[in-house]
Amino acid sequence: MFTGIVEECGTVTAVQKNAASAVLHIGCKKILSDIHLGDSIAVNGVCLTVTSFNGSSFSADVMHETLNRSSLGALSAGSRVNLERAMAAGGRFGGHIVSGHIDGTGTITQIQKDDNAVWYTINCGDQLLKYIIEKGSIAIDGISLTVARLEHRSFSVSIIPHTLSETILADKKSGDIVNLENDCIGKYVERLLSLEDPNAAPAKKESNITAAFLAEHGFNY
């Protein structure tokens, strides 16, 4: 589990592309201070597993499903990425519950300066938008942010200078694709409400057996 508080911006040093998968090699510093094989690290909001590391970088496999669901397939050598290690049990919960299992992607359609802040407007499909609420939480490329405005086909967030300086949002421009993870609470509530109430009386089923059917098969009454 993650909190959406980016710890470091790393740099992709190499991408090994296979037929339907990839291996990312990411240079970083802070993340390596207590890294172990098998650790979970969020890369632009996508939970990846450390498969190897050295004194200056780590590597992670990216499977076909992840490439289909995220923007990781567009990364190349030199790309900057947001990095966050899995939350420590005794750590501060500075953001919100982020699983690293993104729901899909959105497209930045507008970037607008507003005094010391910058507004980012992001378009996404109804399947993602239905879980977004004004003043609710959303993870954009792994950054825990608050929805400041919600419209029919888009939502907007307002970014403070600190977030811009500590993440890759400052690199983004209109038309760029970002990874989105909705607040998990709404998804679980929807799933639970869609299930049949176990205490409800069984639904009555219409029988196909009629008087004509019984007579036809030799049953007299």
C-alpha positions as CSV (number, residue, x, y, z in Angstrom):
1,M,0.0,0.0,0.0
2,F,1.1,3.6,-0.8
3,T,0.0,7.0,0.3
4,G,0.6,9.0,-2.8
5,I,3.4,11.1,-1.3
6,V,6.1,11.0,-3.9
7,E,9.6,10.4,-2.3
8,E,11.8,11.0,-5.3
9,C,11.9,11.6,-9.0
10,G,13.9,8.9,-10.7
11,T,15.1,8.7,-14.3
12,V,14.6,5.8,-16.6
13,T,18.1,4.7,-17.7
14,A,17.0,1.9,-20.1
15,V,13.9,0.1,-21.3
16,Q,14.1,-3.5,-22.5
17,K,11.0,-4.1,-24.7
18,N,9.8,-7.6,-25.3
19,A,6.9,-8.8,-27.5
20,A,4.2,-7.8,-24.9
21,S,6.2,-6.8,-21.8
22,A,9.1,-4.7,-20.8
23,V,11.8,-4.3,-18.2
24,L,12.4,-0.8,-16.7
25,H,15.8,0.3,-15.3
26,I,15.4,3.3,-13.1
27,G,18.2,5.5,-11.7
28,C,17.5,7.0,-8.3
29,K,19.1,7.7,-4.9
30,K,16.7,7.9,-1.9
31,I,14.7,4.8,-2.9
32,L,17.9,2.7,-2.8
33,S,18.7,3.4,0.8
34,D,16.8,0.3,2.1
35,I,15.9,-1.5,-1.1
36,H,15.5,-5.3,-1.2
37,L,14.6,-7.8,-3.9
38,G,10.8,-8.2,-4.1
39,D,10.1,-4.8,-2.7
40,S,7.1,-2.9,-4.1
41,I,7.8,0.5,-5.5
42,A,5.2,2.8,-7.2
43,V,6.5,4.1,-10.5
44,N,4.2,6.9,-11.8
45,G,1.6,5.3,-9.5
46,V,2.0,1.8,-10.8
47,C,3.1,-0.8,-8.2
48,L,6.1,-2.7,-9.6
49,T,8.3,-5.3,-8.0
50,V,12.1,-4.9,-7.7
51,T,13.8,-7.7,-9.6
52,S,17.4,-6.4,-9.3
53,F,19.3,-3.4,-8.1
54,N,22.8,-1.9,-7.7
55,G,24.2,1.2,-6.2
56,S,22.6,3.6,-8.6
57,S,19.4,2.0,-10.0
58,F,16.8,-0.8,-9.8
59,S,15.0,-2.9,-12.3
60,A,11.4,-4.0,-12.5
61,D,9.3,-6.2,-14.9
62,V,6.2,-4.7,-16.5
63,M,3.7,-7.3,-17.8
64,H,1.3,-7.0,-20.7
65,E,-1.7,-6.1,-18.5
66,T,0.2,-3.2,-16.9
67,L,1.3,-1.9,-20.3
68,N,-2.3,-2.0,-21.5
69,R,-3.7,-0.2,-18.5
70,S,-1.0,2.5,-17.9
71,S,1.3,5.0,-19.6
72,L,4.4,3.0,-18.7
73,G,4.7,1.8,-22.3
74,A,5.5,5.3,-23.4
75,L,8.6,5.6,-21.1
76,S,12.0,5.7,-22.7
77,A,15.6,6.4,-21.6
78,G,15.7,9.8,-20.0
79,S,12.0,9.9,-18.9
80,R,11.6,11.1,-15.3
81,V,9.2,9.1,-13.1
82,N,7.6,9.6,-9.7
83,L,8.8,7.0,-7.1
84,E,7.3,5.9,-3.8
85,R,8.2,3.0,-1.6
86,A,5.5,0.9,0.1
87,M,4.2,2.5,3.2
88,A,5.9,1.5,6.4
89,A,3.6,0.2,9.2
90,G,4.7,2.9,11.6
91,G,4.9,5.7,9.0
92,R,2.8,8.9,8.7
93,F,-0.3,8.6,6.5
94,G,0.2,11.9,4.6
95,G,-1.9,11.2,1.5
96,H,-4.7,8.7,1.0
97,I,-5.0,4.9,0.5
98,V,-3.3,4.2,-2.8
99,S,-2.9,0.6,-4.0
100,G,-0.7,1.2,-7.0
101,H,-3.2,-0.7,-9.1
102,I,-4.3,2.1,-11.5
103,D,-7.8,2.1,-13.0
104,G,-6.8,3.7,-16.3
105,T,-5.4,6.8,-17.9
106,G,-6.5,10.4,-18.6
107,T,-5.3,13.2,-20.9
108,I,-4.2,16.6,-19.7
109,T,-6.3,19.1,-21.7
110,Q,-5.4,22.4,-20.0
111,I,-2.6,23.8,-17.7
112,Q,-3.4,27.2,-16.3
113,K,-1.3,29.4,-13.9
114,D,-3.3,30.7,-10.9
115,D,-1.0,33.0,-8.8
116,N,1.3,30.5,-6.9
117,A,-0.7,27.4,-8.0
118,V,-1.1,25.7,-11.3
119,W,-4.5,24.1,-12.5
120,Y,-4.4,20.8,-14.4
121,T,-7.6,19.7,-16.2
122,I,-7.7,16.1,-17.1
123,N,-10.2,14.3,-19.4
124,C,-11.1,10.7,-18.8
125,G,-13.8,8.1,-19.6
126,D,-17.0,7.7,-17.7
127,Q,-15.8,4.4,-16.1
128,L,-13.2,6.5,-14.2
129,L,-15.1,9.7,-13.9
130,K,-18.1,8.1,-12.0
131,Y,-15.9,7.5,-9.0
132,I,-14.5,11.1,-8.8
133,I,-16.1,13.6,-6.5
134,E,-15.4,17.2,-5.8
135,K,-13.0,17.5,-2.9
136,G,-12.3,13.8,-3.0
137,S,-8.9,12.1,-3.4
138,I,-7.3,10.8,-6.6
139,A,-3.8,9.6,-7.5
140,I,-2.4,11.1,-10.7
141,D,0.9,9.4,-11.7
142,G,1.0,8.2,-8.1
143,I,0.6,11.7,-6.6
144,S,-2.2,12.0,-3.9
145,L,-4.2,15.0,-5.0
146,T,-7.6,16.6,-4.2
147,V,-10.2,17.1,-6.9
148,A,-10.9,20.8,-7.0
149,R,-13.4,20.9,-9.8
150,L,-15.6,18.3,-11.5
151,E,-17.2,18.6,-14.9
152,H,-19.1,16.4,-17.3
153,R,-16.1,14.9,-19.1
154,S,-13.1,16.1,-16.9
155,F,-11.9,17.1,-13.5
156,S,-9.3,19.6,-12.3
157,V,-6.7,19.7,-9.6
158,S,-4.8,22.7,-8.2
159,I,-1.1,22.1,-7.6
160,I,1.0,24.0,-5.1
161,P,4.7,24.9,-5.8
162,H,6.1,22.2,-3.5
163,T,4.2,19.4,-5.4
164,L,5.5,20.8,-8.7
165,S,9.1,20.9,-7.5
166,E,9.0,17.4,-6.0
167,T,7.1,15.5,-8.8
168,I,7.1,15.2,-12.6
169,L,4.0,17.2,-13.0
170,A,6.1,20.2,-13.8
171,D,7.3,18.3,-16.9
172,K,3.8,17.7,-18.2
173,K,2.1,19.5,-21.1
174,S,-1.3,19.6,-22.6
175,G,-2.0,16.3,-24.5
176,D,0.2,14.2,-22.1
177,I,-1.2,10.9,-20.7
178,V,-1.3,10.3,-17.0
179,N,-2.1,7.3,-14.8
180,L,-5.2,7.5,-12.7
181,E,-6.2,5.6,-9.6
182,N,-9.6,6.3,-8.1
183,D,-10.2,6.4,-4.4
184,C,-10.8,2.7,-3.5
185,I,-13.6,3.4,-1.1
186,G,-16.1,4.3,-3.9
187,K,-15.2,1.2,-5.9
188,Y,-15.8,-1.1,-2.9
189,V,-19.1,0.5,-1.9
190,E,-20.3,0.1,-5.5
191,R,-19.4,-3.5,-5.5
192,L,-21.0,-4.3,-2.2
193,L,-24.2,-2.5,-3.2
194,S,-24.4,-4.5,-6.4
195,L,-24.4,-7.8,-4.6
196,E,-27.7,-9.5,-3.6
197,D,-28.7,-9.0,0.0
198,P,-28.1,-12.4,1.7
199,N,-31.0,-11.7,4.1
200,A,-33.5,-10.9,1.4
201,A,-36.3,-13.4,0.7
202,P,-35.5,-15.6,-2.3
203,A,-37.0,-14.2,-5.5
204,K,-40.0,-16.1,-6.8
205,K,-39.4,-18.0,-10.0
206,E,-42.2,-18.4,-12.6
207,S,-42.9,-22.1,-13.2
208,N,-43.1,-23.4,-16.8
209,I,-45.5,-26.1,-15.7
210,T,-49.1,-25.2,-16.8
211,A,-52.4,-27.1,-16.8
212,A,-52.1,-27.7,-20.5
213,F,-48.6,-29.2,-20.0
214,L,-49.9,-31.6,-17.3
215,A,-52.8,-32.7,-19.5
216,E,-50.6,-33.3,-22.4
217,H,-48.4,-35.6,-20.4
218,G,-51.2,-37.7,-19.0
219,F,-51.8,-36.0,-15.6
220,N,-55.4,-35.6,-14.8
221,Y,-56.7,-33.3,-12.0
